[in-house]
Structures are given as structure tokens and as C-alpha cells.
Amino acid sequence: MTTDVIVVGAGPAGAATAIFLAEHGLSVRLVDRARFPRPKICGEYLSPEAPRLLDRLGALKAVDAVASPLSGMRITAPDGTTLVATYRPIGAWRPYREHAMALPREALDAILVDRVRSLPVDFSEQVRVTDVIVSGDRVLGVEAVDGARRRLTLRAPLTIAADGRASVVAQRLGLRRPHRLQRMALVTYVEDIAGLGRFGEIFVDPPDYAILNPVAPGRANLSVVVPVAHAAPWSGRLDAFFDARVKQLRHLARRVAGGRRVAEIRAMGPLAYRVDTPRTGGLLLVGDAAGFFDPFTGEGIFNGLRSAELAAETAVQALRRGDVSAQTLAGYERARRLVFADKERVTRVLQVVIAHRPLANLAARLLARRQHLLDLLLGVLGDFVPPRALVRGILTR
């Protein structure tokens, strides 16, 4: 059977891409270097708009069975100012659901992979892509090695890279670029934290911030984001480094006092990086393979699912026309910019604010006096309010 599309990577973005394409009747070959389920460093948060995509993917019912609903966010500034906002309709803007969700990443991955297996997708685990096949101005497929160390040559008119932060496809084509924002995340699980409920909790204390995300009854994902440069003196002592940063985040330290860490600490970073738009035909990049910007509240999964939806739309149109040139596929990049660029500008400003104590305190005091503005901000971060509405709210007294 002829393969229409090779999808590299079976995380949320890759699995979603394969599902969307298969439902359009395309022949899909999906490969991943891992065997599922597998552990993955993640903030484990799904914004209120993510269920719309999960519903389209036929995975929402299964996710609902294991996810913890989050009514909103509680943000604590360096000076102790606390902001509370919920995911609720704001004027004409309504979230798909009036809550976000938190769930273990392994559970989400397993649900999406099970959905892939229910479709006519040629899915292979433990297949590691080693190189990209390029001829002239066109990507023709990938070279890979399977679990038995056999070399594979996989060819298709279109290759979609969804192989994450360490994308072999992006690296082999020289597309990845460093970002000036050099932060890393330290992630673990904690239990026995008093008062865990239906709110995600964010603690800002420059240069660090942390997110406490309840993923199951009595259990939370704790992610601490710190400058990469601060980790160097602690090389080989990740536990001690983590404990020191938690202690430095005073309000977080008080919040988790009496709790216990129940998993190893895993590190990931630098969080932010850029990926250039491919100049070759026959190739699209989705999810983290297309670049990542530290989003503050951790909605990378939504971005991955949404980019998969956009990529599938472009792929279906291109393959039906028999034209997978770079010019034709450029429509995907335009769509991505239209969907994500304004929000990235908002999160860029947020990153400046939370990096400076006086600014963070000033912003918190302003938002504490203007609840509508805080609600708009949470709506933007929750993917259901357009960023322009936040700008108008700031300019309107």
C-alpha cells in the first residue's frame, strides 16, 4: 500500500495529526522511538479549549474519565498579592468548557495512541528516525532504525515532523535556533499538600516561578522554572538544586510545607527555542518540533493539538491537489501565525513582567483592582479570548 504521509513522533501532536489524516481517508505511517506508555516531562495541563480538539479526535470521553477539572488559576506575586480567576464566559467569548483539565501525560498519550490503533494507521513503536531524505527542494521521507536495529527507508509525498523538542527532522535540516530566553523546568510530583482542589496555582518570585497543578486526588505536578545559568553550580545535585529553589520561592515553600515529594526530579531545558520555516516541499512541522516559547501557564499540549489540526487541513488539500511544494505548504505556516502569534506576544510580555520583581508586584496589584482585566488575561491564556480583547481591556479604564 502506498503511504500518503509519514508522521514522525506519536506524542499528542503526532498522534492527533495521524488521527485527523486517517479520518480524511489518507494512508498514514506513524513512527515513534519509544514504546508506549512512556514517561514524559510535562506540565500536564489542558486549557479549556483543548476538549474541543479532543472531542474531534474521538478521545474526550476517555480523557474525562481520568482528568481532574480545574476551575481556574490562583497566582501569588512576590509580595504575596494573590489573584484568583476562573474560566468563565466573558462577553461574547465562551470557553468550550468552563474549566481546564489536568491529567498525567502518560494517560493522555495512552488514550491518543489507543485511538490511533483503532484506525487504519500503520503505527510502529521503537522506530528511531536518524535522517531526512532530501532531493533538490523536496523532502521524500526519512531514514530510520527499528527495535531490532534494522535500517528502514520510509518514503511518502509528505512527511510531518512531530518529534518534539529534540526533533531529529528539524536538526538534520538545520532549522533549530536558540532563543534568548534561557530557562529550564524542574518537574516532580508531590502529595499530602493541604487544600489541593480545583485550581492550578502559580507562584512568581523572580527569577523563578512555579506551577502546582493537581493531576489526581491528593497529588500534584510541581514544576519549577529557573534560569539555565543558575543550574551550573549544582551539576550532579539535581535534588539539592530543586530543594534550594523551592525554598527561595517563599510562598511556594509555605504552600508545600508538610507535603512530600513522591517522584524523581526531572529536568528539561532550555524551554524556549525557535525553528525556522522549512524551505523544502514535502515537509510540515507540528507541536514542539515547530518551536516552543515558555507559555507561563503550560498550555503546550493545546498548541500541539491545534497545530496538528492546522497541519492536517493543509496536508489534505495539498495531497488532493497533488502539490506538496513549499509554496503550497506555506499556507500552514500562515495559519499557525494567525492562530498563535498574538498570544505569543502576550506571553512574551508576561515573561518580562515575571522576570522583574517590581514589575511583577505592580502588575499583580493592578490586576487585583481590575478583576475584569484578570479574567481577560486568563481567557487569553486559556485559549478562548483573543489577545486583542486584553489589549482593549488594558486601554479602557
Coordinates of C-alpha atoms in Angstrom, one line a residue:
M1 CA 0.0 0.0 0.0
T2 CA 1.3 3.5 -0.9
T3 CA 1.8 5.8 2.1
D4 CA 0.5 9.3 1.7
V5 CA 2.0 10.8 4.9
I6 CA 4.8 9.8 7.3
V7 CA 4.3 11.2 10.8
V8 CA 7.4 11.2 13.0
G9 CA 6.5 11.1 16.7
A10 CA 3.4 9.8 18.4
G11 CA 3.0 12.3 21.3
P12 CA -0.2 14.4 21.4
A13 CA 0.7 16.4 18.3
G14 CA 1.8 13.4 16.2
A15 CA -1.0 11.1 17.3
A16 CA -3.5 13.9 16.7
T17 CA -2.1 14.5 13.2
A18 CA -2.3 10.8 12.3
I19 CA -5.9 10.6 13.6
F20 CA -7.0 13.7 11.6
L21 CA -5.4 12.4 8.4
A22 CA -6.7 8.9 8.7
E23 CA -10.2 10.2 9.2
H24 CA -9.8 12.0 5.9
G25 CA -9.0 8.7 4.3
L26 CA -5.3 9.2 3.9
S27 CA -2.8 6.4 4.3
V28 CA -0.6 7.2 7.3
R29 CA 2.6 5.7 8.6
L30 CA 3.3 6.8 12.2
V31 CA 6.5 6.0 13.9
D32 CA 8.0 6.8 17.4
R33 CA 11.2 5.9 19.0
A34 CA 9.6 5.0 22.3
R35 CA 7.3 2.2 23.4
F36 CA 4.0 3.5 24.9
P37 CA 3.1 4.3 27.6
R38 CA 6.4 6.1 28.4
P39 CA 7.2 8.8 31.0
K40 CA 7.4 12.4 29.6
I41 CA 8.3 15.6 31.3
C42 CA 5.2 17.8 31.0
G43 CA 3.2 20.4 32.9
E44 CA 0.2 18.1 32.4
Y45 CA -2.3 20.9 31.8
L46 CA -5.1 21.2 29.1
S47 CA -6.7 24.6 28.5
P48 CA -10.5 25.0 28.3
E49 CA -10.3 24.8 24.5
A50 CA -8.4 21.5 24.4
P51 CA -11.6 19.4 24.9
R52 CA -12.9 20.8 21.6
L53 CA -9.9 19.2 19.8
L54 CA -10.1 16.0 21.9
D55 CA -13.8 15.7 21.0
R56 CA -12.9 15.9 17.3
L57 CA -10.2 13.3 17.9
G58 CA -12.7 10.9 19.5
A59 CA -10.7 10.9 22.7
L60 CA -12.6 13.3 25.0
K61 CA -14.7 10.6 26.8
A62 CA -11.6 8.7 27.7
V63 CA -9.8 11.8 28.9
D64 CA -12.8 12.9 31.0
A65 CA -12.6 9.6 32.8
V66 CA -9.1 10.3 34.2
A67 CA -8.7 14.1 34.1
S68 CA -9.1 16.4 37.1
P69 CA -11.1 19.6 36.3
L70 CA -9.5 23.0 37.1
S71 CA -12.0 25.8 37.6
G72 CA -9.3 28.5 37.3
M73 CA -5.9 29.7 38.4
R74 CA -4.6 31.2 41.7
I75 CA -1.5 33.4 41.1
T76 CA 0.7 34.6 44.0
A77 CA 3.0 37.6 43.4
P78 CA 6.4 38.1 45.1
D79 CA 4.8 40.4 47.7
G80 CA 2.1 37.9 48.5
T81 CA -0.7 39.6 46.4
T82 CA -3.0 36.7 45.4
L83 CA -5.0 36.8 42.2
V84 CA -7.9 34.3 41.6
A85 CA -9.7 34.0 38.3
T86 CA -12.0 31.3 36.8
Y87 CA -12.6 30.1 33.3
R88 CA -15.9 31.6 32.6
P89 CA -17.7 33.3 29.7
I90 CA -16.5 36.9 29.1
G91 CA -18.9 38.9 27.0
A92 CA -19.1 37.2 23.6
W93 CA -16.2 34.8 24.3
R94 CA -17.1 31.4 25.8
P95 CA -14.8 28.6 26.5
Y96 CA -15.6 25.2 25.1
R97 CA -15.8 24.1 28.7
E98 CA -15.8 26.3 31.8
H99 CA -12.8 24.5 33.2
A100 CA -9.3 23.4 32.3
M101 CA -8.1 19.9 32.9
A102 CA -5.0 18.3 34.4
L103 CA -4.0 14.6 33.9
P104 CA -0.9 12.6 33.8
R105 CA 0.8 12.8 30.5
E106 CA 1.3 9.1 30.3
A107 CA -2.5 8.7 30.5
L108 CA -3.1 11.3 27.7
D109 CA -0.6 9.7 25.5
A110 CA -2.0 6.2 26.0
I111 CA -5.5 7.4 25.2
L112 CA -4.4 9.1 21.9
V113 CA -2.3 6.1 20.9
D114 CA -5.2 3.8 21.6
R115 CA -7.3 6.0 19.3
V116 CA -4.6 5.7 16.6
R117 CA -4.7 1.9 16.9
S118 CA -8.4 1.9 16.3
L119 CA -7.9 3.5 12.9
P120 CA -6.2 2.2 9.7
V121 CA -2.9 3.8 10.7
D122 CA 0.4 1.9 10.2
F123 CA 1.9 2.6 13.6
S124 CA 5.3 1.4 14.7
E125 CA 6.9 1.9 18.1
Q126 CA 10.6 1.7 18.8
V127 CA 11.5 3.2 15.4
R128 CA 14.1 5.9 15.6
V129 CA 14.4 8.3 12.8
T130 CA 18.1 9.0 12.0
D131 CA 18.0 11.2 8.9
V132 CA 15.8 13.0 6.4
I133 CA 15.7 12.0 2.7
V134 CA 16.0 15.2 0.6
S135 CA 16.2 15.5 -3.1
G136 CA 16.5 19.0 -4.6
D137 CA 13.9 21.2 -2.9
R138 CA 11.8 18.3 -1.6
V139 CA 11.7 16.0 1.4
L140 CA 11.0 12.5 0.3
G141 CA 10.9 10.7 3.6
V142 CA 13.1 9.6 6.4
E143 CA 15.8 7.0 7.3
A144 CA 15.2 5.1 10.5
V145 CA 16.3 2.1 12.6
D146 CA 13.8 -0.2 14.3
G147 CA 14.0 -2.0 17.6
A148 CA 15.8 -4.9 16.0
R149 CA 18.4 -2.5 14.6
R150 CA 17.3 -2.9 11.1
R151 CA 17.6 0.1 8.8
L152 CA 14.4 1.4 7.3
T153 CA 13.8 3.7 4.4
L154 CA 10.4 5.3 4.7
R155 CA 9.1 7.3 1.7
A156 CA 5.9 9.4 1.2
P157 CA 4.9 12.5 -0.7
L158 CA 4.6 14.3 2.7
T159 CA 6.5 14.0 6.0
I160 CA 5.1 15.6 9.1
A161 CA 7.6 16.0 11.9
A162 CA 6.1 15.8 15.4
D163 CA 9.2 14.5 17.1
G164 CA 9.2 17.1 19.9
R165 CA 11.9 19.3 21.4
A166 CA 14.7 17.2 20.2
S167 CA 13.3 16.9 16.7
V168 CA 15.7 14.9 14.5
V169 CA 14.0 16.2 11.4
A170 CA 14.4 19.9 12.4
Q171 CA 18.0 19.3 13.5
R172 CA 19.0 17.4 10.3
L173 CA 17.7 20.2 8.2
G174 CA 19.4 22.9 10.3
L175 CA 16.1 24.6 11.3
R176 CA 16.5 24.8 15.0
R177 CA 17.7 28.1 16.6
P178 CA 18.4 29.1 20.2
H179 CA 16.1 31.6 22.0
R180 CA 17.4 34.5 24.1
L181 CA 15.1 33.3 26.9
Q182 CA 17.2 30.6 28.6
R183 CA 15.1 28.9 31.3
M184 CA 14.7 25.3 32.3
A185 CA 12.0 23.4 34.2
L186 CA 12.4 21.0 37.1
V187 CA 9.4 18.7 37.4
T188 CA 8.2 16.3 40.0
Y189 CA 5.1 15.0 41.8
V190 CA 4.1 15.9 45.4
E191 CA 1.4 14.5 47.7
D192 CA -0.1 15.4 51.1
I193 CA -0.4 19.1 50.2
A194 CA -3.2 20.7 52.1
G195 CA -6.1 22.3 50.2
L196 CA -5.4 20.9 46.8
G197 CA -8.6 21.4 44.8
R198 CA -9.9 22.7 41.5
F199 CA -7.4 25.5 41.0
G200 CA -4.0 25.5 39.4
E201 CA -1.6 27.5 41.5
I202 CA 1.2 29.8 40.1
F203 CA 3.9 31.3 42.4
V204 CA 6.1 34.1 41.0
D205 CA 9.3 35.1 42.7
P206 CA 11.9 36.4 40.1
P207 CA 13.9 35.0 38.6
D208 CA 11.9 31.8 39.2
Y209 CA 8.3 30.8 39.0
A210 CA 6.5 27.6 39.9
I211 CA 3.2 25.8 39.0
L212 CA 1.3 23.5 41.3
N213 CA -1.1 21.5 39.1
P214 CA -3.5 19.0 40.8
V215 CA -3.4 16.0 38.5
A216 CA -5.2 13.5 40.7
P217 CA -6.9 13.4 44.2
G218 CA -4.1 14.4 46.7
R219 CA -1.4 14.5 44.0
A220 CA 0.0 17.5 42.1
N221 CA 2.5 18.1 39.4
L222 CA 5.1 20.6 40.7
S223 CA 7.1 22.4 38.0
V224 CA 9.7 25.0 39.0
V225 CA 11.1 27.2 36.2
V226 CA 14.5 28.7 36.7
P227 CA 17.3 30.3 34.6
V228 CA 19.5 27.7 33.0
A229 CA 22.6 29.5 34.1
H230 CA 21.7 29.1 37.8
A231 CA 21.9 25.3 37.4
A232 CA 25.6 25.1 36.5
P233 CA 27.0 25.3 40.1
W234 CA 24.6 22.4 41.1
S235 CA 25.8 20.0 38.4
G236 CA 25.1 16.4 39.6
R237 CA 23.0 17.6 42.5
L238 CA 19.5 18.0 41.0
D239 CA 17.6 17.2 44.2
A240 CA 19.5 19.7 46.2
F241 CA 19.1 22.3 43.4
F242 CA 15.4 21.7 43.3
D243 CA 15.0 22.0 47.1
A244 CA 17.0 25.2 47.2
R245 CA 14.8 26.8 44.5
V246 CA 11.6 25.8 46.3
K247 CA 13.0 27.3 49.5
Q248 CA 13.8 30.5 47.6
L249 CA 10.2 30.7 46.3
R250 CA 8.9 31.7 49.7
H251 CA 5.2 31.5 49.1
L252 CA 5.6 28.1 47.4
A253 CA 7.7 26.8 50.2
R254 CA 5.0 27.6 52.7
R255 CA 2.3 26.2 50.4
V256 CA 4.0 22.8 50.1
A257 CA 5.3 22.6 53.7
G258 CA 4.2 19.3 55.2
G259 CA 3.9 17.7 51.8
R260 CA 6.2 15.1 50.3
R261 CA 7.9 14.5 47.0
V262 CA 6.9 11.2 45.6
A263 CA 8.8 11.1 42.3
E264 CA 12.3 11.8 41.0
I265 CA 13.0 15.3 39.8
R266 CA 13.4 15.5 36.0
A267 CA 14.9 18.5 34.2
M268 CA 14.1 19.9 30.8
G269 CA 15.6 22.9 29.1
P270 CA 16.2 25.4 27.7
L271 CA 12.5 25.6 27.4
A272 CA 12.3 28.2 24.6
Y273 CA 13.8 27.7 21.2
R274 CA 13.0 28.8 17.6
V275 CA 12.6 26.7 14.5
D276 CA 12.8 28.2 11.0
T277 CA 10.1 27.6 8.5
P278 CA 11.2 24.8 6.1
R279 CA 12.2 26.0 2.7
T280 CA 11.7 22.5 1.2
G281 CA 8.5 20.9 0.0
G282 CA 7.1 17.7 1.3
L283 CA 7.5 18.7 5.0
L284 CA 5.5 20.2 7.8
L285 CA 6.4 20.6 11.5
V286 CA 3.9 20.4 14.3
G287 CA 3.9 20.7 18.1
D288 CA 7.2 21.3 19.8
A289 CA 9.1 20.3 16.7
A290 CA 8.0 23.6 15.2
G291 CA 9.4 25.6 18.1
F292 CA 8.4 26.4 21.7
F293 CA 8.0 29.5 23.8
D294 CA 7.7 29.3 27.5
P295 CA 4.0 30.0 27.9
F296 CA 3.9 30.7 31.7
T297 CA 0.8 28.5 32.3
G298 CA 2.0 25.5 30.4
E299 CA -0.6 25.0 27.6
G300 CA 1.8 23.4 25.2
I301 CA -0.5 20.4 24.7
F302 CA -3.3 22.6 23.3
N303 CA -0.7 24.2 20.9
G304 CA 0.3 20.7 19.8
L305 CA -3.2 19.6 19.1
R306 CA -4.2 22.8 17.4
S307 CA -1.1 22.7 15.1
A308 CA -2.0 19.1 14.3
E309 CA -5.4 20.2 13.2
L310 CA -4.0 23.0 11.0
A311 CA -1.3 20.7 9.5
A312 CA -3.9 18.1 8.7
E313 CA -6.1 20.6 6.9
T314 CA -3.1 21.8 4.8
A315 CA -2.0 18.2 4.1
V316 CA -5.3 17.0 2.9
Q317 CA -5.7 19.9 0.5
A318 CA -2.1 19.6 -0.8
L319 CA -2.3 15.9 -1.4
R320 CA -5.6 16.1 -3.1
R321 CA -4.1 18.7 -5.5
G322 CA -1.0 16.6 -5.9
D323 CA 1.1 19.6 -4.9
V324 CA 3.3 19.4 -1.8
S325 CA 5.7 22.2 -2.8
A326 CA 7.0 24.6 -0.2
Q327 CA 4.8 27.3 -1.7
T328 CA 1.6 25.2 -1.3
L329 CA 2.5 24.1 2.2
A330 CA 3.3 27.7 3.3
G331 CA -0.4 28.1 4.0
Y332 CA 0.1 26.1 7.1
E333 CA 2.8 28.5 8.5
R334 CA 0.5 31.4 7.7
A335 CA -2.3 29.7 9.6
R336 CA -0.1 28.9 12.6
R337 CA 1.0 32.6 12.8
L338 CA -2.6 33.7 12.6
V339 CA -3.6 31.4 15.5
F340 CA -0.6 31.6 17.7
A341 CA 1.4 34.9 17.1
D342 CA -0.8 37.3 19.1
K343 CA -0.9 35.0 22.1
E344 CA 2.9 34.6 21.9
R345 CA 3.2 38.3 22.1
V346 CA 1.2 38.4 25.2
T347 CA 3.2 35.6 26.8
R348 CA 6.4 37.4 25.8
V349 CA 5.3 40.5 27.8
L350 CA 4.3 38.2 30.7
Q351 CA 7.8 36.8 30.7
V352 CA 9.3 40.3 31.0
V353 CA 6.9 41.1 33.9
I354 CA 7.6 37.9 35.9
A355 CA 11.3 38.3 35.4
H356 CA 11.4 41.6 37.4
R357 CA 10.1 41.7 41.0
P358 CA 8.9 45.4 40.9
L359 CA 7.0 44.8 37.7
A360 CA 5.5 41.5 38.9
N361 CA 4.2 43.2 42.1
L362 CA 2.9 46.2 40.2
A363 CA 1.1 44.0 37.7
A364 CA -0.4 41.9 40.5
R365 CA -1.7 45.0 42.3
L366 CA -3.2 46.4 39.1
L367 CA -4.9 43.1 38.3
A368 CA -6.2 42.8 41.9
R369 CA -8.1 46.1 41.4
R370 CA -9.4 45.2 37.9
Q371 CA -10.9 41.7 38.1
H372 CA -12.3 42.0 34.5
L373 CA -8.8 42.5 33.2
L374 CA -7.6 39.5 35.2
D375 CA -10.4 37.4 33.7
L376 CA -9.5 38.6 30.2
L377 CA -5.9 37.6 30.8
L378 CA -6.9 34.1 32.0
G379 CA -9.2 33.8 29.0
V380 CA -6.3 34.6 26.6
L381 CA -4.0 32.1 28.4
G382 CA -6.9 29.6 28.3
D383 CA -7.2 30.0 24.5
F384 CA -10.8 31.3 24.3
V385 CA -10.3 35.1 24.4
P386 CA -8.5 36.8 21.6
P387 CA -5.4 38.8 22.7
R388 CA -6.8 42.0 21.2
A389 CA -9.6 41.9 23.8
L390 CA -7.0 42.0 26.5
V391 CA -5.3 45.0 24.9
R392 CA -8.6 46.8 24.7
G393 CA -9.2 46.0 28.3
I394 CA -5.9 47.5 29.3
L395 CA -6.5 50.7 27.4
T396 CA -10.1 51.0 28.8
R397 CA -10.4 52.3 32.3

